[in-house]
Tab-separated table of C-alpha atoms and ligand atoms in Angstrom:
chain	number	residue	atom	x	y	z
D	94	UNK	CA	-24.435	0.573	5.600
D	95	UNK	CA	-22.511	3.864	4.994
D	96	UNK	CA	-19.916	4.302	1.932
D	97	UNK	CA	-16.018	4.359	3.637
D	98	UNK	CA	-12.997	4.688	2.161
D	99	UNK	CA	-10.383	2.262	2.999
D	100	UNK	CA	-6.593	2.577	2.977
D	101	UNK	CA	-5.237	-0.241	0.432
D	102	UNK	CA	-1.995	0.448	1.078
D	103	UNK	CA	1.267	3.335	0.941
D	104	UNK	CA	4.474	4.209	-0.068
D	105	UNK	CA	7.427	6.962	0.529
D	106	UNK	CA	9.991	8.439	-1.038
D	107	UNK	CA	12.661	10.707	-0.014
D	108	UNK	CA	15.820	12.175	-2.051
D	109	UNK	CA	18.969	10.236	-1.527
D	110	UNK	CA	20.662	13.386	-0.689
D	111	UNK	CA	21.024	13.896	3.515
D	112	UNK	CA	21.819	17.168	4.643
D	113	UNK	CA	22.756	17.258	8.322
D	114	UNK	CA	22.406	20.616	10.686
D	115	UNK	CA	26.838	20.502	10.952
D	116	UNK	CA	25.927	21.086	6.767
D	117	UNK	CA	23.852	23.810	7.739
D	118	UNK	CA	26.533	25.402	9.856
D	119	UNK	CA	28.712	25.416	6.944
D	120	UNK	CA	26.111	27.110	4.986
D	121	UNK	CA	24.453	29.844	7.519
D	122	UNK	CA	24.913	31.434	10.796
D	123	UNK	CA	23.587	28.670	12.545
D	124	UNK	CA	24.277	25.719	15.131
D	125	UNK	CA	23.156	22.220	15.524
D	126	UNK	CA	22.310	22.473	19.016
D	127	UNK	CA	20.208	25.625	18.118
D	128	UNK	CA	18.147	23.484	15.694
D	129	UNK	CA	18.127	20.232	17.896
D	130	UNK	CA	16.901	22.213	21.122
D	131	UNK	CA	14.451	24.128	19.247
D	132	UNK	CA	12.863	21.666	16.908
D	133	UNK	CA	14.463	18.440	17.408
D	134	UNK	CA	15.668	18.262	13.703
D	135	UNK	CA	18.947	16.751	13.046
D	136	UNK	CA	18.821	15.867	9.271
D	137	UNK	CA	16.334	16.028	6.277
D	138	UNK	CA	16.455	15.192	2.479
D	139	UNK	CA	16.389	17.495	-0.229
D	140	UNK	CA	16.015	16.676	-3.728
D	141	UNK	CA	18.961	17.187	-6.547
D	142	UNK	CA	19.137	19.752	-9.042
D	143	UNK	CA	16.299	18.924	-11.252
D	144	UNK	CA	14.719	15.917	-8.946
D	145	UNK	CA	11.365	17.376	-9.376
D	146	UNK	CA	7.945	17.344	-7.429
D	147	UNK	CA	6.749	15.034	-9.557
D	148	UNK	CA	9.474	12.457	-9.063
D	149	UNK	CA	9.012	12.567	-5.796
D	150	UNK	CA	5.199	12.318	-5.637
D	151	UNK	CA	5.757	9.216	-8.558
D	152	UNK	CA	8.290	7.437	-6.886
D	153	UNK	CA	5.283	7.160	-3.192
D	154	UNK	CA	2.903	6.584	-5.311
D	155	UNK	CA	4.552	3.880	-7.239
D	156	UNK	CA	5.516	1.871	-3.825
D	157	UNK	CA	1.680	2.780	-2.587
D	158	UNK	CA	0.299	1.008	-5.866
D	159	UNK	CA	2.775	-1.765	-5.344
D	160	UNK	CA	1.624	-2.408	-1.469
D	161	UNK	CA	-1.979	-2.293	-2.136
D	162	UNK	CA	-1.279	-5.065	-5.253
D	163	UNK	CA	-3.611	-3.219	-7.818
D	164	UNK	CA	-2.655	-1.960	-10.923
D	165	UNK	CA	-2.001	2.186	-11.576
D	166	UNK	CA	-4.996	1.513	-14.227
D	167	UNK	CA	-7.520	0.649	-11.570
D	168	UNK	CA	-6.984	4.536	-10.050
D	169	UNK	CA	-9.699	6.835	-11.082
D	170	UNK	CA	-8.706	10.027	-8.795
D	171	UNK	CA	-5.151	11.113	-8.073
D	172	UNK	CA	-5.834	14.384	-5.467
D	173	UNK	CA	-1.833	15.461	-4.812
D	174	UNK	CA	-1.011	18.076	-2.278
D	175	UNK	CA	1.668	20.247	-2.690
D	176	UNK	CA	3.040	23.806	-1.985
D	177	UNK	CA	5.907	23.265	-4.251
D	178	UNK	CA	4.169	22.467	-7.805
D	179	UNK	CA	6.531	21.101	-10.779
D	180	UNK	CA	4.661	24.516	-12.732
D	181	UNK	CA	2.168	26.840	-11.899
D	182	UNK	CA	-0.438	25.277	-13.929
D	183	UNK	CA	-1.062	22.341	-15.437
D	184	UNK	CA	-1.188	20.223	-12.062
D	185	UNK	CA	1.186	18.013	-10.745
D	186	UNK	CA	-0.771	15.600	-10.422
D	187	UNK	CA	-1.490	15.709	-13.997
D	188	UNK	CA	1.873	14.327	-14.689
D	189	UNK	CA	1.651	12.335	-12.396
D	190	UNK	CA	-1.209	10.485	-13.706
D	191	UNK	CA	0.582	10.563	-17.130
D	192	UNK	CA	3.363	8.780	-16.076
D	193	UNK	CA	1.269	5.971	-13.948
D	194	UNK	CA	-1.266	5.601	-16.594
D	195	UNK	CA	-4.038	6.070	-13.718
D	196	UNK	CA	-7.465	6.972	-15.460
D	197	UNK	CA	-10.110	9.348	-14.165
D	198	UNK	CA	-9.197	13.037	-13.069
D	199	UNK	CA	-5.771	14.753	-11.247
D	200	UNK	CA	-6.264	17.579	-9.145
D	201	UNK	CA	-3.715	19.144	-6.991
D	202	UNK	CA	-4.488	20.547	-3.084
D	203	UNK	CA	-2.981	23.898	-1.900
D	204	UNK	CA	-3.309	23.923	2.071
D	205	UNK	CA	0.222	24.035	2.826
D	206	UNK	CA	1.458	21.875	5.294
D	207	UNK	CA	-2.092	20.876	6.154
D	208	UNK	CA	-2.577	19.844	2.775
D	209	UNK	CA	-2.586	15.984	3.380
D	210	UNK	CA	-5.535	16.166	5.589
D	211	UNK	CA	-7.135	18.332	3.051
D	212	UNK	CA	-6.466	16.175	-0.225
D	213	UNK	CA	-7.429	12.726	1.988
D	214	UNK	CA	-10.750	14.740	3.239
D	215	UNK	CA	-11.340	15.972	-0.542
D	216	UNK	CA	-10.587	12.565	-2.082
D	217	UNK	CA	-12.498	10.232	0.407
D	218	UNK	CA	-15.367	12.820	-0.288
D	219	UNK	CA	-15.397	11.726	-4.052
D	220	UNK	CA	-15.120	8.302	-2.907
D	221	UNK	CA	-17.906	8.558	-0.815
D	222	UNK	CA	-20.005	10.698	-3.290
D	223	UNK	CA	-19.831	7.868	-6.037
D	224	UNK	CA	-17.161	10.411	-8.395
D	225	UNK	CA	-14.352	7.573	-7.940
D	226	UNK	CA	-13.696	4.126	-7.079
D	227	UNK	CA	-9.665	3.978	-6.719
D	228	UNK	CA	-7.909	6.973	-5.292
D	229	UNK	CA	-4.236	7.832	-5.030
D	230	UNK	CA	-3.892	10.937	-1.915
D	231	UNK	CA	0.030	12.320	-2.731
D	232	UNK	CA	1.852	14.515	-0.341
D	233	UNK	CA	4.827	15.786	-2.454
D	234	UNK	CA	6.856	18.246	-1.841
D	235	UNK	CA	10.671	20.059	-2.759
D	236	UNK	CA	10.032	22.781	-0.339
D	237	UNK	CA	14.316	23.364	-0.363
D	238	UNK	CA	12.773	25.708	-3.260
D	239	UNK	CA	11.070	28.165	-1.638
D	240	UNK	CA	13.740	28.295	0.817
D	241	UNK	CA	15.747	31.465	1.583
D	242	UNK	CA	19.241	30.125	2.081
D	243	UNK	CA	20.586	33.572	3.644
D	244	UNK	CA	17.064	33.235	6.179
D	245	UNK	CA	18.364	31.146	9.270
D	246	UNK	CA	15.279	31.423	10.855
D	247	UNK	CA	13.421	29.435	7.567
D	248	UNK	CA	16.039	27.661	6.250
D	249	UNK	CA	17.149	24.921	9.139
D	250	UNK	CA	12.933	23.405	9.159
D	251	UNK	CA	11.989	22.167	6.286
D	252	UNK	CA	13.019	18.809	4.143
D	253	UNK	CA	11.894	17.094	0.417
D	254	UNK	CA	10.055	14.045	0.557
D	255	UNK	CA	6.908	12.054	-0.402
D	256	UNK	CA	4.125	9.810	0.612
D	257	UNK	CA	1.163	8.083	-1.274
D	258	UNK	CA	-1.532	6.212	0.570
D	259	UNK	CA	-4.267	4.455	-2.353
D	260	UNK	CA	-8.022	4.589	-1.364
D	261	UNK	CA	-10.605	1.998	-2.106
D	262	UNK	CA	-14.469	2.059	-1.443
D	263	UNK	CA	-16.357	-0.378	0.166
D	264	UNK	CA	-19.673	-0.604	2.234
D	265	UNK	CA	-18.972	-0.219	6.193
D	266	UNK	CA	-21.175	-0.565	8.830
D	267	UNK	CA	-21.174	2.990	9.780
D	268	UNK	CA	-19.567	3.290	13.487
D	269	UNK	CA	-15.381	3.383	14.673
D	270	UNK	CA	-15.024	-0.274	14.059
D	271	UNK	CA	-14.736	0.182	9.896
D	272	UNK	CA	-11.446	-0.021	8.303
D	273	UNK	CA	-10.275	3.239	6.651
D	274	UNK	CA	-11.413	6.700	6.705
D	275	UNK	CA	-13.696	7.412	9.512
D	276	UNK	CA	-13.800	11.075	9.520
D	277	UNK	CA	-11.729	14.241	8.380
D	278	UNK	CA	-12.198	17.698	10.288
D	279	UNK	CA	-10.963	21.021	8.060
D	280	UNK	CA	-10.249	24.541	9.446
D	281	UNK	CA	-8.523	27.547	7.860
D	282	UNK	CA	-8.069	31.233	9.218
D	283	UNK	CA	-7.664	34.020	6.379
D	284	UNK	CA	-7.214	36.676	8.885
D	285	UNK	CA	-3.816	34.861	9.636
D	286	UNK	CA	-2.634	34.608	6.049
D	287	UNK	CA	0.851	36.790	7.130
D	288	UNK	CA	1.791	34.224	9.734
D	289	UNK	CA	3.360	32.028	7.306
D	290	UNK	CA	4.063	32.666	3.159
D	291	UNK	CA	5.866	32.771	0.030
D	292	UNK	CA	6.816	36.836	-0.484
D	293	UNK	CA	6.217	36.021	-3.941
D	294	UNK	CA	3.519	34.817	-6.533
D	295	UNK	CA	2.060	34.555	-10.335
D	296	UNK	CA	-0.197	37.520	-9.328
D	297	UNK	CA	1.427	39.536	-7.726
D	298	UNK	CA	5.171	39.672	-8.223
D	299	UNK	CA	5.300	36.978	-11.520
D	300	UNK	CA	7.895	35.442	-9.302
D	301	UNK	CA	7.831	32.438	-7.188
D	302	UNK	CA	8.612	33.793	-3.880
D	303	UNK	CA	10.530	32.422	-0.713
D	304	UNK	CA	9.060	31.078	2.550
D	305	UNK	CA	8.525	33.885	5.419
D	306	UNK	CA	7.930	33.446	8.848
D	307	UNK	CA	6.415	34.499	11.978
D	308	UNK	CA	7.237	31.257	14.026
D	309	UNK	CA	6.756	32.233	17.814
D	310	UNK	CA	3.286	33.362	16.702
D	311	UNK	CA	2.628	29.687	14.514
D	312	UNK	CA	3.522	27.979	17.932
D	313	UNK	CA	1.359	30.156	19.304
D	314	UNK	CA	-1.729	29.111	17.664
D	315	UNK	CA	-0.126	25.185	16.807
D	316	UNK	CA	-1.114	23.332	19.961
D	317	UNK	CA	-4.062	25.211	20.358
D	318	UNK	CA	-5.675	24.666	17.080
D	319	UNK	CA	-4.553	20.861	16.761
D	320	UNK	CA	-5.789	20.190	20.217
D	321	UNK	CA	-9.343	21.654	19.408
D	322	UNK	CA	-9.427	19.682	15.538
D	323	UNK	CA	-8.528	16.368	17.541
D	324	UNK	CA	-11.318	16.607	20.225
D	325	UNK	CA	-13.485	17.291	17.381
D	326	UNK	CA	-12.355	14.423	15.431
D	327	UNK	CA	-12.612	11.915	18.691
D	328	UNK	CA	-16.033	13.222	19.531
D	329	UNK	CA	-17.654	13.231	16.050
D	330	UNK	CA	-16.587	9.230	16.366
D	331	UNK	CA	-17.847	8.534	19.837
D	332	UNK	CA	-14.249	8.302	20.672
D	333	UNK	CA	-11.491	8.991	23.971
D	334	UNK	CA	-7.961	9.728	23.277
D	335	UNK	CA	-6.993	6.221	24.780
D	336	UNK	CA	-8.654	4.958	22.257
D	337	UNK	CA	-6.226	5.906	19.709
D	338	UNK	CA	-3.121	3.492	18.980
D	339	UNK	CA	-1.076	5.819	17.148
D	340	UNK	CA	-0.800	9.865	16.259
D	341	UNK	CA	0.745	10.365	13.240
D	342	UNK	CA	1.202	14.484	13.532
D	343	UNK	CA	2.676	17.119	11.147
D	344	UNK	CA	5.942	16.907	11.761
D	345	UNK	CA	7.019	20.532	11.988
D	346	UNK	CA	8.356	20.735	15.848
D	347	UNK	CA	9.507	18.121	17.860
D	348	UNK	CA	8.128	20.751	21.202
D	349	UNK	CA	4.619	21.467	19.229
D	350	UNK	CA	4.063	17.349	18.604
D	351	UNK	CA	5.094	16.726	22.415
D	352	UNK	CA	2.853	19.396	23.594
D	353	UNK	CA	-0.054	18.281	21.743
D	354	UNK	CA	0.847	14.272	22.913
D	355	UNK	CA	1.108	15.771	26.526
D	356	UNK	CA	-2.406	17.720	26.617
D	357	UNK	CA	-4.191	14.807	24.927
D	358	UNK	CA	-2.427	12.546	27.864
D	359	UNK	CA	-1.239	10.141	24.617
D	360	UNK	CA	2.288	7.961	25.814
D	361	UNK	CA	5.292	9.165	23.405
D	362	UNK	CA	5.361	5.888	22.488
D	363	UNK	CA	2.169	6.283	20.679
D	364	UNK	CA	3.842	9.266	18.735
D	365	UNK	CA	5.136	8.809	15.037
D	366	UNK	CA	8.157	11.080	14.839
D	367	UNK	CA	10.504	11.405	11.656
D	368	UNK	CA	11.146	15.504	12.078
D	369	UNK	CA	14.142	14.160	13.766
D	370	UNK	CA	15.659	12.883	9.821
D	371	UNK	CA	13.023	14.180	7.661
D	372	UNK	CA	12.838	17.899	8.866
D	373	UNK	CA	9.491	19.812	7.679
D	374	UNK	CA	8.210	18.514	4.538
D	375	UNK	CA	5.196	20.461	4.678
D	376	UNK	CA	2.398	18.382	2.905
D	377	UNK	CA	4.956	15.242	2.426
D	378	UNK	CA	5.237	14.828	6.476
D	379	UNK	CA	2.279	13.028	7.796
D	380	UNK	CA	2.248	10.481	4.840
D	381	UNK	CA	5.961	9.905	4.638
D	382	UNK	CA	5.666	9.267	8.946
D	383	UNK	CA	2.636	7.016	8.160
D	384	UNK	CA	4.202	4.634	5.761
D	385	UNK	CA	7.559	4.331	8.139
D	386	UNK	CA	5.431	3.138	10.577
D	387	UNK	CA	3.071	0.736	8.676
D	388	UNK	CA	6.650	-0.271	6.755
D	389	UNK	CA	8.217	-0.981	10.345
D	390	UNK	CA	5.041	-3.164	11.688
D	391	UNK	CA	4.261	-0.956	14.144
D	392	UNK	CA	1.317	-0.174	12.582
D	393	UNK	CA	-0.559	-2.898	12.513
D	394	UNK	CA	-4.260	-3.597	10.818
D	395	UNK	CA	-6.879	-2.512	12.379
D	396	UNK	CA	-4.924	0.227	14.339
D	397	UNK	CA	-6.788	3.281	15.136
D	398	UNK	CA	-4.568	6.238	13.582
D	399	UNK	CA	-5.317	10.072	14.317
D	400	UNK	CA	-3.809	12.154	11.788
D	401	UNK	CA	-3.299	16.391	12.328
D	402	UNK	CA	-1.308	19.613	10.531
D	403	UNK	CA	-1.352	22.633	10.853
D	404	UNK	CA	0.099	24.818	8.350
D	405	UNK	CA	0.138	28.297	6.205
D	406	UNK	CA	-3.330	29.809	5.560
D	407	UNK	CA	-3.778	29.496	8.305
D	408	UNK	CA	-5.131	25.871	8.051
D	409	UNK	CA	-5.484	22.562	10.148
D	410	UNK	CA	-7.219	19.514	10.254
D	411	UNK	CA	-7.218	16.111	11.464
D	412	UNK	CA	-8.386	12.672	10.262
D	413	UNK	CA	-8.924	9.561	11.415
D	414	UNK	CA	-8.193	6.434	10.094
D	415	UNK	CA	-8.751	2.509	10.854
D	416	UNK	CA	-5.946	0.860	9.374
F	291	ACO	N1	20.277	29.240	14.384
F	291	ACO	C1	20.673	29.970	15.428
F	291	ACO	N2	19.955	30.978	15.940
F	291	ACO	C2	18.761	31.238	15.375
F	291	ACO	C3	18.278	30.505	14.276
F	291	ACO	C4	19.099	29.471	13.783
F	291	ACO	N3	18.722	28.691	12.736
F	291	ACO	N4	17.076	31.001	13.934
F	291	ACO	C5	16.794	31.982	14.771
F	291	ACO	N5	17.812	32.149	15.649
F	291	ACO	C6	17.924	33.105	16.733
F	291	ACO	C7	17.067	34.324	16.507
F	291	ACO	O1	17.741	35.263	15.677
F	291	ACO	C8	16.881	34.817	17.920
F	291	ACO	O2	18.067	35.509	18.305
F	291	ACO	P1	17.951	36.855	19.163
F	291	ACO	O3	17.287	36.447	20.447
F	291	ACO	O4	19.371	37.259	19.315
F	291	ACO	O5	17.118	37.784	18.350
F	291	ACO	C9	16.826	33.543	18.744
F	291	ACO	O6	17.408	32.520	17.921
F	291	ACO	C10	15.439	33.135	19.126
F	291	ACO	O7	14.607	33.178	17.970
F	291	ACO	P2	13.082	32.820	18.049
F	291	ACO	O8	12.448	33.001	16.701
F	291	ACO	O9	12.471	33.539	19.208
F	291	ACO	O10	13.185	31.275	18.385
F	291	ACO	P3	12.047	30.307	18.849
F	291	ACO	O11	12.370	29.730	20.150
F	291	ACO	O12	10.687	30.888	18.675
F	291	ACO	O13	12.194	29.142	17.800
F	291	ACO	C11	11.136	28.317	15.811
F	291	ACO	C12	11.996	29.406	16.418
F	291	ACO	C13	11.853	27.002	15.915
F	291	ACO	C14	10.881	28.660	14.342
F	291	ACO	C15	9.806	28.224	16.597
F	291	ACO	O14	9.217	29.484	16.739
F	291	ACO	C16	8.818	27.316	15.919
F	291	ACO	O15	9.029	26.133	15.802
F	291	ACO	N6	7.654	27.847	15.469
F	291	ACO	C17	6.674	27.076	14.763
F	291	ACO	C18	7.076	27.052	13.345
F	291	ACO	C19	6.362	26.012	12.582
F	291	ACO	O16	5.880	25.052	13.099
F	291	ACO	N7	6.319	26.257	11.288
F	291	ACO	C20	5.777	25.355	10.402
F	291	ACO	C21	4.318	25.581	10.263
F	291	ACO	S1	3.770	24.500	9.118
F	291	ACO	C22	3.800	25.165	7.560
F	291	ACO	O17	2.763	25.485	7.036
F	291	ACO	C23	5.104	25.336	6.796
């Protein structure tokens, strides 16, 4: 028997407030075939003045709690990744666990837009080392923050948003047929840290910075990098790519996703994509794609689910998951 975590259930929640790419054009030098062509984006969410992280990353993890039918008292872990904190310090997910009434510890994950692979890998980790029983993994993010809005080049990606998916452990038998977790795969790059960052800091400007880009170079490294984590991921579990029922990606690039679908020979139709309405939401994107799909039934139990981002840092991952 080996210790697994399994996925209970999850939850999204996105800003009621649409912005579409013809807003854009109002707003920069831009056009909405530019941004369609390029990344396939057409619309995202962004929070309202003084719709916080935290309201975001409550209102998932509310719907997560209520899908997996167990109270906010049975959580002992909250791990909540976000770029885009409510503060500096305490955590978010501090608050978070204030205003659930979860028990345990809150921690918050900085790996960018890799950052829900990182916070699932570090939370099934304390599952799986006996530190927790219950865990809530929160992607959570008002990256419309950190946005120049004079920056074309920046400010047409990203989106605000949510997910929550609640973690349970349980005894498997040890190979790709358990439910849940199967394996997570982490990578970062420091030597690539001026890729893709905030020009600003606590350290060393006392500000908070806006979001600069190199993005030809990102792409650059994208498919390669996600391609490698995934092979790593399928091998470590004995696995092929047609093994795998759905890919639920970053959603950063509509071209980046299909390239990566294309060189692991995976059907579109076996593609979650929400980049089209959601935009980037950074850490929010895989588990806000995730909980569309498992909300829509096309994600059905016992669906094998490969999970990868790629983000600032650089850093990248992948996990998989037995729904
Ligand atoms: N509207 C219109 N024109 C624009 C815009 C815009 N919003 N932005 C840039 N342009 C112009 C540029 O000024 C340039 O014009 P020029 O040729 O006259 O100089 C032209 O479009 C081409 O610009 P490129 O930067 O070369 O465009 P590219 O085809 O590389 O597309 C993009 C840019 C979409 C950013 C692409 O490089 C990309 O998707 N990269 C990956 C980025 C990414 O995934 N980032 C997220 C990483 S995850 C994270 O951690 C946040």
């Amino acid at each position: 028997m080996v210790k697994r975590s399994r996925v209970l259930g999850c939850g999204t929640y996105l800003p009621a407030n649409v912005v579409t790419n013809q807003d854009l054009e109002r707003r920069v030098d831009t056009t909405d075939e530019w941004i369609v062509q390029r990344t396939g984006i057409k619309s995202r969410h962004l929070a309202a003045d003084g719709e916080l992280t935290s309201d975001l990353a409550i209102g998932a993890a509310t719907r997560a709690l209520d899908h997996a039918g167990i109270p906010a008292s049975s959580i002992d872990c909250i791990v909540l990744a976000t770029t885009t904190p409510d503060n500096t310090f305490p955590a978010t997910a501090t608050k978070v666990q204030a205003a659930l009434g979860t028990l345990g510890f809150a921690m918050d994950i900085q790996a960018v837009c890799a950052g829900f692979v990182y916070a699932l890998s570090v939370a099934d980790n304390m599952i799986r080392g006996g530190q927790a029983r219950r865990a809530l993994v929160i992607g959570a993010e008002t990256f419309s923050r950190i946005l120049d809005w004079n920056d074309r080049t920046t400010c047409v990606l990203f989106g605000d948003g949510a997910g929550a998916v609640v973690l349970e452990g349980y005894d498997g038998k040890g190979d790709s047929s358990d439910r849940g977790v199967l394996s997570t795969h982490l990578h970062s790059d420091g030597t690539q840290y001026d890729l893709l960052y905030v020009d600003g800091g606590p350290s060393s400007t006392q500000t908070v910075g806006h979001v600069r880009m190199h993005g030809q170079e990102i792409f650059r490294h994208a498919v390669t990098k996600l391609s490698g984590v995934v092979e790593e991921a399928l091998a470590a579990n004995g696995l092929e790519s047609t093994d795998i029922d759905w890919m639920v990606p970053h959603q950063a690039n509509r071209r980046i996703i299909d390239g990566l679908a294309r060189k692991m020979k995976l059907p579109p139709e076996k593609v979650v994509l929400t980049v089209d309405r959601h935009g980037n939401t950074s850490a929010a994107s895989i588990p806000l794609a995730f909980g569309e799909a498992v909300a829509d039934g096309r994600i059905k139990r016992g669906d094998l689910v490969l999970m990868e981002a790629i983000g600032g840092g650089l850093t990248w991952g992948s996990a998989l998951i037995r729904w």
